[in-house]
């Protein structure tokens, strides 16, 4: 295995602001951490144009039936899985539409699996295992920007002709050079040297939040700022569905509940029925013709 020069990685640098973090009071300790965390959003801000480009590519893939696949090792892999797992209940999409793959498989979510991240071929096999194709988008996540597992996946996706996106915290990294779109918020050295679950992990989470939220907005999963495709899989979400319908339309909770029962708790359809005055079948047809965008469907009937 080639020697890795950690000295060249920003994420492995020693932070001069926290050299005495082990000898200060608890309140001083958390202030140090908080001061460093304040830098994360500003670092992400510098990458907004690249994040927007990535969202446009992901939403195009979704419209053609493609998927968004995250790959990563350790913290980066877990963050991908976390973001993917939250899409079905929030946006009502199938579990296969956004997926997270971690080096070492399911066990690595809970327990570090040393060595898995150093295997390029392992990621290729994992992608073949889900029938990854050129219609899908691959997002490689690695704070260092040099994880072999992620590089192997990105190289394989590029050979297939897929759109590739790199999310790293080191500028000019190998992953940034391979990916079609590089998102690299530079958050600087960590509070604890090399512990990239801290600022780097926070930055990655912020970026992934934007990628899925932005792409879901662009395919009609949000009306104004309401999650109108929410799945009502528990009591809290049933109450949220009623609240969303009342917020979107101004009807009472009782009226919202009545329409929701009629539509099998399809929030989007319920809102459109109330706002359009149409019966269920006709409303569903017009929504379908307008690809699930409530605003476009309303314009279509008001022409």
PDB file of C-alpha atoms in Angstrom, residues 22-271:
ATOM      1  CA  UNK A  22      -7.611  19.296  27.404  1.00  0.00           C
ATOM      2  CA  UNK A  23      -6.800  21.716  30.231  1.00  0.00           C
ATOM      3  CA  UNK A  24      -9.587  24.327  30.131  1.00  0.00           C
ATOM      4  CA  UNK A  25     -12.919  24.377  31.979  1.00  0.00           C
ATOM      5  CA  UNK A  26     -15.921  22.608  30.461  1.00  0.00           C
ATOM      6  CA  UNK A  27     -17.569  25.871  29.403  1.00  0.00           C
ATOM      7  CA  UNK A  28     -14.346  27.034  27.725  1.00  0.00           C
ATOM      8  CA  UNK A  29     -14.089  23.650  26.000  1.00  0.00           C
ATOM      9  CA  UNK A  30     -17.578  23.869  24.485  1.00  0.00           C
ATOM     10  CA  UNK A  31     -16.982  27.498  23.510  1.00  0.00           C
ATOM     11  CA  UNK A  32     -13.925  26.374  21.535  1.00  0.00           C
ATOM     12  CA  UNK A  33     -15.964  23.710  19.771  1.00  0.00           C
ATOM     13  CA  UNK A  34     -18.772  26.192  19.081  1.00  0.00           C
ATOM     14  CA  UNK A  35     -16.376  28.794  17.666  1.00  0.00           C
ATOM     15  CA  UNK A  36     -15.011  26.216  15.227  1.00  0.00           C
ATOM     16  CA  UNK A  37     -18.527  25.043  14.298  1.00  0.00           C
ATOM     17  CA  UNK A  38     -19.444  28.614  13.333  1.00  0.00           C
ATOM     18  CA  UNK A  39     -17.010  28.314  10.419  1.00  0.00           C
ATOM     19  CA  UNK A  40     -18.891  25.396   8.828  1.00  0.00           C
ATOM     20  CA  UNK A  41     -21.859  27.240   7.282  1.00  0.00           C
ATOM     21  CA  UNK A  42     -19.534  29.884   5.830  1.00  0.00           C
ATOM     22  CA  UNK A  43     -17.407  27.166   4.217  1.00  0.00           C
ATOM     23  CA  UNK A  44     -20.527  25.544   2.735  1.00  0.00           C
ATOM     24  CA  UNK A  45     -21.682  28.955   1.462  1.00  0.00           C
ATOM     25  CA  UNK A  46     -18.612  29.132  -0.792  1.00  0.00           C
ATOM     26  CA  UNK A  47     -19.761  25.919  -2.510  1.00  0.00           C
ATOM     27  CA  UNK A  48     -23.384  26.926  -3.234  1.00  0.00           C
ATOM     28  CA  UNK A  49     -22.908  27.167  -7.015  1.00  0.00           C
ATOM     29  CA  UNK A  50     -21.539  23.634  -7.164  1.00  0.00           C
ATOM     30  CA  UNK A  51     -24.308  22.374  -4.866  1.00  0.00           C
ATOM     31  CA  UNK A  52     -26.893  23.978  -7.178  1.00  0.00           C
ATOM     32  CA  UNK A  53     -25.317  22.287 -10.232  1.00  0.00           C
ATOM     33  CA  UNK A  54     -25.476  18.946  -8.422  1.00  0.00           C
ATOM     34  CA  UNK A  55     -29.148  19.455  -7.482  1.00  0.00           C
ATOM     35  CA  UNK A  56     -30.024  20.185 -11.120  1.00  0.00           C
ATOM     36  CA  UNK A  57     -28.333  16.961 -12.259  1.00  0.00           C
ATOM     37  CA  UNK A  58     -29.958  14.864  -9.514  1.00  0.00           C
ATOM     38  CA  UNK A  59     -33.450  16.213 -10.242  1.00  0.00           C
ATOM     39  CA  UNK A  60     -32.963  15.514 -13.979  1.00  0.00           C
ATOM     40  CA  UNK A  61     -32.032  11.930 -13.119  1.00  0.00           C
ATOM     41  CA  UNK A  62     -35.096  11.569 -10.878  1.00  0.00           C
ATOM     42  CA  UNK A  63     -37.368  12.790 -13.675  1.00  0.00           C
ATOM     43  CA  UNK A  64     -35.984  10.028 -15.916  1.00  0.00           C
ATOM     44  CA  UNK A  65     -36.419   7.319 -13.273  1.00  0.00           C
ATOM     45  CA  UNK A  66     -32.802   7.397 -12.097  1.00  0.00           C
ATOM     46  CA  UNK A  67     -31.611   7.124  -8.507  1.00  0.00           C
ATOM     47  CA  UNK A  68     -29.293   9.036  -6.189  1.00  0.00           C
ATOM     48  CA  UNK A  69     -26.643   6.777  -4.660  1.00  0.00           C
ATOM     49  CA  UNK A  70     -24.292   7.833  -1.874  1.00  0.00           C
ATOM     50  CA  UNK A  71     -21.054   5.950  -1.219  1.00  0.00           C
ATOM     51  CA  UNK A  72     -18.654   6.510   1.651  1.00  0.00           C
ATOM     52  CA  UNK A  73     -16.662   4.920   4.444  1.00  0.00           C
ATOM     53  CA  UNK A  74     -16.954   5.472   8.198  1.00  0.00           C
ATOM     54  CA  UNK A  75     -18.644   8.744   9.195  1.00  0.00           C
ATOM     55  CA  UNK A  76     -19.080   9.762   5.548  1.00  0.00           C
ATOM     56  CA  UNK A  77     -20.833   6.486   4.732  1.00  0.00           C
ATOM     57  CA  UNK A  78     -23.101   6.782   7.778  1.00  0.00           C
ATOM     58  CA  UNK A  79     -24.100  10.319   6.813  1.00  0.00           C
ATOM     59  CA  UNK A  80     -25.104   9.103   3.351  1.00  0.00           C
ATOM     60  CA  UNK A  81     -27.236   6.347   4.866  1.00  0.00           C
ATOM     61  CA  UNK A  82     -28.827   8.813   7.303  1.00  0.00           C
ATOM     62  CA  UNK A  83     -29.774  11.252   4.537  1.00  0.00           C
ATOM     63  CA  UNK A  84     -31.107   8.480   2.283  1.00  0.00           C
ATOM     64  CA  UNK A  85     -33.191   6.894   5.047  1.00  0.00           C
ATOM     65  CA  UNK A  86     -34.974  10.171   5.780  1.00  0.00           C
ATOM     66  CA  UNK A  87     -36.225  10.709   2.206  1.00  0.00           C
ATOM     67  CA  UNK A  88     -39.113   8.163   2.118  1.00  0.00           C
ATOM     68  CA  UNK A  89     -41.021   9.495   5.165  1.00  0.00           C
ATOM     69  CA  UNK A  90     -40.307  13.151   4.342  1.00  0.00           C
ATOM     70  CA  UNK A  91     -40.989  13.132   0.610  1.00  0.00           C
ATOM     71  CA  UNK A  92     -43.051   9.973   0.105  1.00  0.00           C
ATOM     72  CA  UNK A  93     -40.546   8.401  -2.293  1.00  0.00           C
ATOM     73  CA  UNK A  94     -39.659   4.735  -2.687  1.00  0.00           C
ATOM     74  CA  UNK A  95     -36.760   3.502  -0.549  1.00  0.00           C
ATOM     75  CA  UNK A  96     -34.784   2.644  -3.679  1.00  0.00           C
ATOM     76  CA  UNK A  97     -34.775   6.223  -5.028  1.00  0.00           C
ATOM     77  CA  UNK A  98     -32.084   7.500  -2.645  1.00  0.00           C
ATOM     78  CA  UNK A  99     -29.671   4.938  -1.226  1.00  0.00           C
ATOM     79  CA  UNK A 100     -26.599   5.054   0.954  1.00  0.00           C
ATOM     80  CA  UNK A 101     -23.838   2.451   0.654  1.00  0.00           C
ATOM     81  CA  UNK A 102     -21.092   2.161   3.261  1.00  0.00           C
ATOM     82  CA  UNK A 103     -17.736   0.397   2.939  1.00  0.00           C
ATOM     83  CA  UNK A 104     -18.015  -2.848   4.879  1.00  0.00           C
ATOM     84  CA  UNK A 105     -21.801  -3.160   4.591  1.00  0.00           C
ATOM     85  CA  UNK A 106     -24.543  -2.940   7.208  1.00  0.00           C
ATOM     86  CA  UNK A 107     -22.289  -3.957  10.113  1.00  0.00           C
ATOM     87  CA  UNK A 108     -20.075  -0.927   9.445  1.00  0.00           C
ATOM     88  CA  UNK A 109     -22.976   1.416  10.255  1.00  0.00           C
ATOM     89  CA  UNK A 110     -22.660   0.444  13.909  1.00  0.00           C
ATOM     90  CA  UNK A 111     -19.065  -0.717  14.188  1.00  0.00           C
ATOM     91  CA  UNK A 112     -15.949   0.473  12.356  1.00  0.00           C
ATOM     92  CA  UNK A 113     -14.666  -2.086   9.854  1.00  0.00           C
ATOM     93  CA  UNK A 114     -10.992  -1.413   9.325  1.00  0.00           C
ATOM     94  CA  UNK A 115      -9.620  -2.002   5.856  1.00  0.00           C
ATOM     95  CA  UNK A 116     -12.929  -1.885   3.954  1.00  0.00           C
ATOM     96  CA  UNK A 117     -12.330   1.712   2.883  1.00  0.00           C
ATOM     97  CA  UNK A 118      -9.008   0.811   1.259  1.00  0.00           C
ATOM     98  CA  UNK A 119     -10.591  -1.513  -1.307  1.00  0.00           C
ATOM     99  CA  UNK A 120     -11.563   0.101  -4.632  1.00  0.00           C
ATOM    100  CA  UNK A 121     -13.084  -3.079  -6.046  1.00  0.00           C
ATOM    101  CA  UNK A 122     -15.363  -3.465  -3.034  1.00  0.00           C
ATOM    102  CA  UNK A 123     -17.316  -0.345  -4.025  1.00  0.00           C
ATOM    103  CA  UNK A 124     -17.597  -1.525  -7.623  1.00  0.00           C
ATOM    104  CA  UNK A 125     -19.072  -4.809  -6.378  1.00  0.00           C
ATOM    105  CA  UNK A 126     -21.469  -2.937  -4.086  1.00  0.00           C
ATOM    106  CA  UNK A 127     -22.664  -0.783  -6.990  1.00  0.00           C
ATOM    107  CA  UNK A 128     -23.107  -3.811  -9.234  1.00  0.00           C
ATOM    108  CA  UNK A 129     -25.121  -5.354  -6.394  1.00  0.00           C
ATOM    109  CA  UNK A 130     -27.781  -2.635  -6.744  1.00  0.00           C
ATOM    110  CA  UNK A 131     -27.615  -2.633 -10.580  1.00  0.00           C
ATOM    111  CA  UNK A 132     -26.132   0.864 -10.680  1.00  0.00           C
ATOM    112  CA  UNK A 133     -26.513   2.284 -14.199  1.00  0.00           C
ATOM    113  CA  UNK A 134     -25.718   5.369 -16.244  1.00  0.00           C
ATOM    114  CA  UNK A 135     -29.192   6.743 -15.386  1.00  0.00           C
ATOM    115  CA  UNK A 136     -28.211   6.998 -11.719  1.00  0.00           C
ATOM    116  CA  UNK A 137     -26.167   9.727 -10.010  1.00  0.00           C
ATOM    117  CA  UNK A 138     -23.275   8.744  -7.746  1.00  0.00           C
ATOM    118  CA  UNK A 139     -22.223  10.975  -4.852  1.00  0.00           C
ATOM    119  CA  UNK A 140     -18.870  10.004  -3.349  1.00  0.00           C
ATOM    120  CA  UNK A 141     -18.456  11.302   0.211  1.00  0.00           C
ATOM    121  CA  UNK A 142     -15.022  11.456   1.845  1.00  0.00           C
ATOM    122  CA  UNK A 143     -13.733  14.158   4.185  1.00  0.00           C
ATOM    123  CA  UNK A 144     -10.139  13.457   3.104  1.00  0.00           C
ATOM    124  CA  UNK A 145     -10.994  13.271  -0.591  1.00  0.00           C
ATOM    125  CA  UNK A 146      -8.703  10.244  -0.994  1.00  0.00           C
ATOM    126  CA  UNK A 147     -10.681   7.198   0.237  1.00  0.00           C
ATOM    127  CA  UNK A 148      -9.949   4.321  -2.212  1.00  0.00           C
ATOM    128  CA  UNK A 149     -13.426   2.773  -1.749  1.00  0.00           C
ATOM    129  CA  UNK A 150     -15.064   6.020  -2.890  1.00  0.00           C
ATOM    130  CA  UNK A 151     -12.545   6.585  -5.707  1.00  0.00           C
ATOM    131  CA  UNK A 152     -13.253   3.081  -7.034  1.00  0.00           C
ATOM    132  CA  UNK A 153     -16.983   3.808  -7.105  1.00  0.00           C
ATOM    133  CA  UNK A 154     -16.577   7.151  -8.852  1.00  0.00           C
ATOM    134  CA  UNK A 155     -14.256   5.676 -11.493  1.00  0.00           C
ATOM    135  CA  UNK A 156     -16.744   2.875 -12.169  1.00  0.00           C
ATOM    136  CA  UNK A 157     -19.680   5.309 -12.430  1.00  0.00           C
ATOM    137  CA  UNK A 158     -17.730   7.512 -14.847  1.00  0.00           C
ATOM    138  CA  UNK A 159     -17.014   4.523 -17.096  1.00  0.00           C
ATOM    139  CA  UNK A 160     -20.759   3.880 -17.252  1.00  0.00           C
ATOM    140  CA  UNK A 161     -21.414   7.512 -18.211  1.00  0.00           C
ATOM    141  CA  UNK A 162     -23.190   8.449 -14.965  1.00  0.00           C
ATOM    142  CA  UNK A 163     -23.065  11.898 -13.410  1.00  0.00           C
ATOM    143  CA  UNK A 164     -20.570  11.851 -10.534  1.00  0.00           C
ATOM    144  CA  UNK A 165     -20.407  14.236  -7.583  1.00  0.00           C
ATOM    145  CA  UNK A 166     -17.669  14.465  -4.955  1.00  0.00           C
ATOM    146  CA  UNK A 167     -18.307  15.794  -1.430  1.00  0.00           C
ATOM    147  CA  UNK A 168     -15.009  16.370   0.397  1.00  0.00           C
ATOM    148  CA  UNK A 169     -13.393  18.854   2.800  1.00  0.00           C
ATOM    149  CA  UNK A 170      -9.968  18.972   1.168  1.00  0.00           C
ATOM    150  CA  UNK A 171      -9.421  21.213  -1.878  1.00  0.00           C
ATOM    151  CA  UNK A 172      -7.791  19.708  -4.980  1.00  0.00           C
ATOM    152  CA  UNK A 173      -8.278  16.168  -3.680  1.00  0.00           C
ATOM    153  CA  UNK A 174      -8.236  13.085  -5.891  1.00  0.00           C
ATOM    154  CA  UNK A 175     -12.020  12.727  -5.546  1.00  0.00           C
ATOM    155  CA  UNK A 176     -12.535  16.372  -6.538  1.00  0.00           C
ATOM    156  CA  UNK A 177     -10.487  15.774  -9.681  1.00  0.00           C
ATOM    157  CA  UNK A 178     -12.404  12.617 -10.657  1.00  0.00           C
ATOM    158  CA  UNK A 179     -15.961  13.848 -10.027  1.00  0.00           C
ATOM    159  CA  UNK A 180     -17.912  15.815 -12.649  1.00  0.00           C
ATOM    160  CA  UNK A 181     -19.040  18.181  -9.901  1.00  0.00           C
ATOM    161  CA  UNK A 182     -16.837  18.819  -6.876  1.00  0.00           C
ATOM    162  CA  UNK A 183     -18.334  20.157  -3.644  1.00  0.00           C
ATOM    163  CA  UNK A 184     -15.481  20.890  -1.236  1.00  0.00           C
ATOM    164  CA  UNK A 185     -16.272  23.091   1.763  1.00  0.00           C
ATOM    165  CA  UNK A 186     -12.942  23.757   3.462  1.00  0.00           C
ATOM    166  CA  UNK A 187     -13.698  23.854   7.190  1.00  0.00           C
ATOM    167  CA  UNK A 188     -10.065  23.793   8.319  1.00  0.00           C
ATOM    168  CA  UNK A 189      -8.388  21.659  10.985  1.00  0.00           C
ATOM    169  CA  UNK A 190     -10.630  19.891  13.473  1.00  0.00           C
ATOM    170  CA  UNK A 191     -10.966  20.712  17.177  1.00  0.00           C
ATOM    171  CA  UNK A 192      -9.415  17.292  17.835  1.00  0.00           C
ATOM    172  CA  UNK A 193      -6.793  16.671  15.156  1.00  0.00           C
ATOM    173  CA  UNK A 194      -8.076  14.409  12.393  1.00  0.00           C
ATOM    174  CA  UNK A 195     -11.508  13.778  13.990  1.00  0.00           C
ATOM    175  CA  UNK A 196     -13.500  14.464  10.828  1.00  0.00           C
ATOM    176  CA  UNK A 197     -16.808  13.465  12.417  1.00  0.00           C
ATOM    177  CA  UNK A 198     -16.748  17.043  13.789  1.00  0.00           C
ATOM    178  CA  UNK A 199     -16.617  20.051  11.401  1.00  0.00           C
ATOM    179  CA  UNK A 200     -16.120  17.974   8.262  1.00  0.00           C
ATOM    180  CA  UNK A 201     -19.018  15.702   9.206  1.00  0.00           C
ATOM    181  CA  UNK A 202     -21.255  18.704   9.920  1.00  0.00           C
ATOM    182  CA  UNK A 203     -20.358  20.271   6.571  1.00  0.00           C
ATOM    183  CA  UNK A 204     -21.072  17.022   4.728  1.00  0.00           C
ATOM    184  CA  UNK A 205     -24.447  16.678   6.465  1.00  0.00           C
ATOM    185  CA  UNK A 206     -25.359  20.241   5.469  1.00  0.00           C
ATOM    186  CA  UNK A 207     -24.435  19.525   1.839  1.00  0.00           C
ATOM    187  CA  UNK A 208     -26.378  16.245   1.706  1.00  0.00           C
ATOM    188  CA  UNK A 209     -29.413  17.964   3.251  1.00  0.00           C
ATOM    189  CA  UNK A 210     -29.306  20.479   0.402  1.00  0.00           C
ATOM    190  CA  UNK A 211     -28.834  17.843  -2.313  1.00  0.00           C
ATOM    191  CA  UNK A 212     -31.904  15.815  -1.383  1.00  0.00           C
ATOM    192  CA  UNK A 213     -34.109  18.696  -0.248  1.00  0.00           C
ATOM    193  CA  UNK A 214     -33.293  20.753  -3.339  1.00  0.00           C
ATOM    194  CA  UNK A 215     -33.801  17.912  -5.797  1.00  0.00           C
ATOM    195  CA  UNK A 216     -37.093  16.887  -4.144  1.00  0.00           C
ATOM    196  CA  UNK A 217     -38.363  20.480  -4.377  1.00  0.00           C
ATOM    197  CA  UNK A 218     -37.497  20.488  -8.082  1.00  0.00           C
ATOM    198  CA  UNK A 219     -39.591  17.366  -8.755  1.00  0.00           C
ATOM    199  CA  UNK A 220     -42.706  18.710  -7.006  1.00  0.00           C
ATOM    200  CA  UNK A 221     -42.433  17.164  -3.550  1.00  0.00           C
ATOM    201  CA  UNK A 222     -42.874  20.563  -1.858  1.00  0.00           C
ATOM    202  CA  UNK A 223     -45.656  23.153  -2.244  1.00  0.00           C
ATOM    203  CA  UNK A 224     -44.669  26.619  -1.007  1.00  0.00           C
ATOM    204  CA  UNK A 225     -42.522  25.319   1.891  1.00  0.00           C
ATOM    205  CA  UNK A 226     -44.759  22.413   2.913  1.00  0.00           C
ATOM    206  CA  UNK A 227     -43.804  18.718   2.521  1.00  0.00           C
ATOM    207  CA  UNK A 228     -46.933  17.693   0.650  1.00  0.00           C
ATOM    208  CA  UNK A 229     -45.843  14.119  -0.079  1.00  0.00           C
ATOM    209  CA  UNK A 230     -45.208  13.235   3.567  1.00  0.00           C
ATOM    210  CA  UNK A 231     -46.015   9.622   4.478  1.00  0.00           C
ATOM    211  CA  UNK A 232     -48.454   9.237   7.369  1.00  0.00           C
ATOM    212  CA  UNK A 233     -46.777   6.234   8.956  1.00  0.00           C
ATOM    213  CA  UNK A 234     -47.413   7.158  12.613  1.00  0.00           C
ATOM    214  CA  UNK A 235     -49.687   9.305  14.815  1.00  0.00           C
ATOM    215  CA  UNK A 236     -47.363  12.324  14.720  1.00  0.00           C
ATOM    216  CA  UNK A 237     -47.275  12.268  10.918  1.00  0.00           C
ATOM    217  CA  UNK A 238     -51.057  11.870  10.691  1.00  0.00           C
ATOM    218  CA  UNK A 239     -51.428  15.040  12.767  1.00  0.00           C
ATOM    219  CA  UNK A 240     -48.766  16.743  10.630  1.00  0.00           C
ATOM    220  CA  UNK A 241     -50.735  15.824   7.488  1.00  0.00           C
ATOM    221  CA  UNK A 242     -53.837  17.543   8.882  1.00  0.00           C
ATOM    222  CA  UNK A 243     -51.783  20.575   9.813  1.00  0.00           C
ATOM    223  CA  UNK A 244     -50.175  20.786   6.354  1.00  0.00           C
ATOM    224  CA  UNK A 245     -53.592  20.699   4.665  1.00  0.00           C
ATOM    225  CA  UNK A 246     -54.943  23.445   6.951  1.00  0.00           C
ATOM    226  CA  UNK A 247     -51.817  25.571   6.456  1.00  0.00           C
ATOM    227  CA  UNK A 248     -51.953  25.228   2.671  1.00  0.00           C
ATOM    228  CA  UNK A 249     -55.678  25.836   2.241  1.00  0.00           C
ATOM    229  CA  UNK A 250     -57.010  27.642   5.308  1.00  0.00           C
ATOM    230  CA  UNK A 251     -59.690  25.012   6.008  1.00  0.00           C
ATOM    231  CA  UNK A 252     -60.471  23.792   9.514  1.00  0.00           C
ATOM    232  CA  UNK A 253     -58.813  20.710  10.972  1.00  0.00           C
ATOM    233  CA  UNK A 254     -62.146  18.871  10.704  1.00  0.00           C
ATOM    234  CA  UNK A 255     -62.498  19.732   7.013  1.00  0.00           C
ATOM    235  CA  UNK A 256     -58.882  18.672   6.400  1.00  0.00           C
ATOM    236  CA  UNK A 257     -59.505  15.346   8.142  1.00  0.00           C
ATOM    237  CA  UNK A 258     -62.616  14.719   6.032  1.00  0.00           C
ATOM    238  CA  UNK A 259     -60.774  15.230   2.727  1.00  0.00           C
ATOM    239  CA  UNK A 260     -57.732  13.276   3.930  1.00  0.00           C
ATOM    240  CA  UNK A 261     -59.961  10.308   4.740  1.00  0.00           C
ATOM    241  CA  UNK A 262     -61.416  10.568   1.229  1.00  0.00           C
ATOM    242  CA  UNK A 263     -57.942  10.502  -0.369  1.00  0.00           C
ATOM    243  CA  UNK A 264     -56.445   7.836   1.925  1.00  0.00           C
ATOM    244  CA  UNK A 265     -54.313  10.533   3.554  1.00  0.00           C
ATOM    245  CA  UNK A 266     -52.782  11.703   0.283  1.00  0.00           C
ATOM    246  CA  UNK A 267     -51.815  15.204   1.448  1.00  0.00           C
ATOM    247  CA  UNK A 268     -50.998  16.605  -1.992  1.00  0.00           C
ATOM    248  CA  UNK A 269     -54.229  15.378  -3.574  1.00  0.00           C
ATOM    249  CA  UNK A 270     -56.257  16.636  -0.605  1.00  0.00           C
ATOM    250  CA  UNK A 271     -54.766  20.131  -0.935  1.00  0.00           C
TER     251      UNK A 271
END
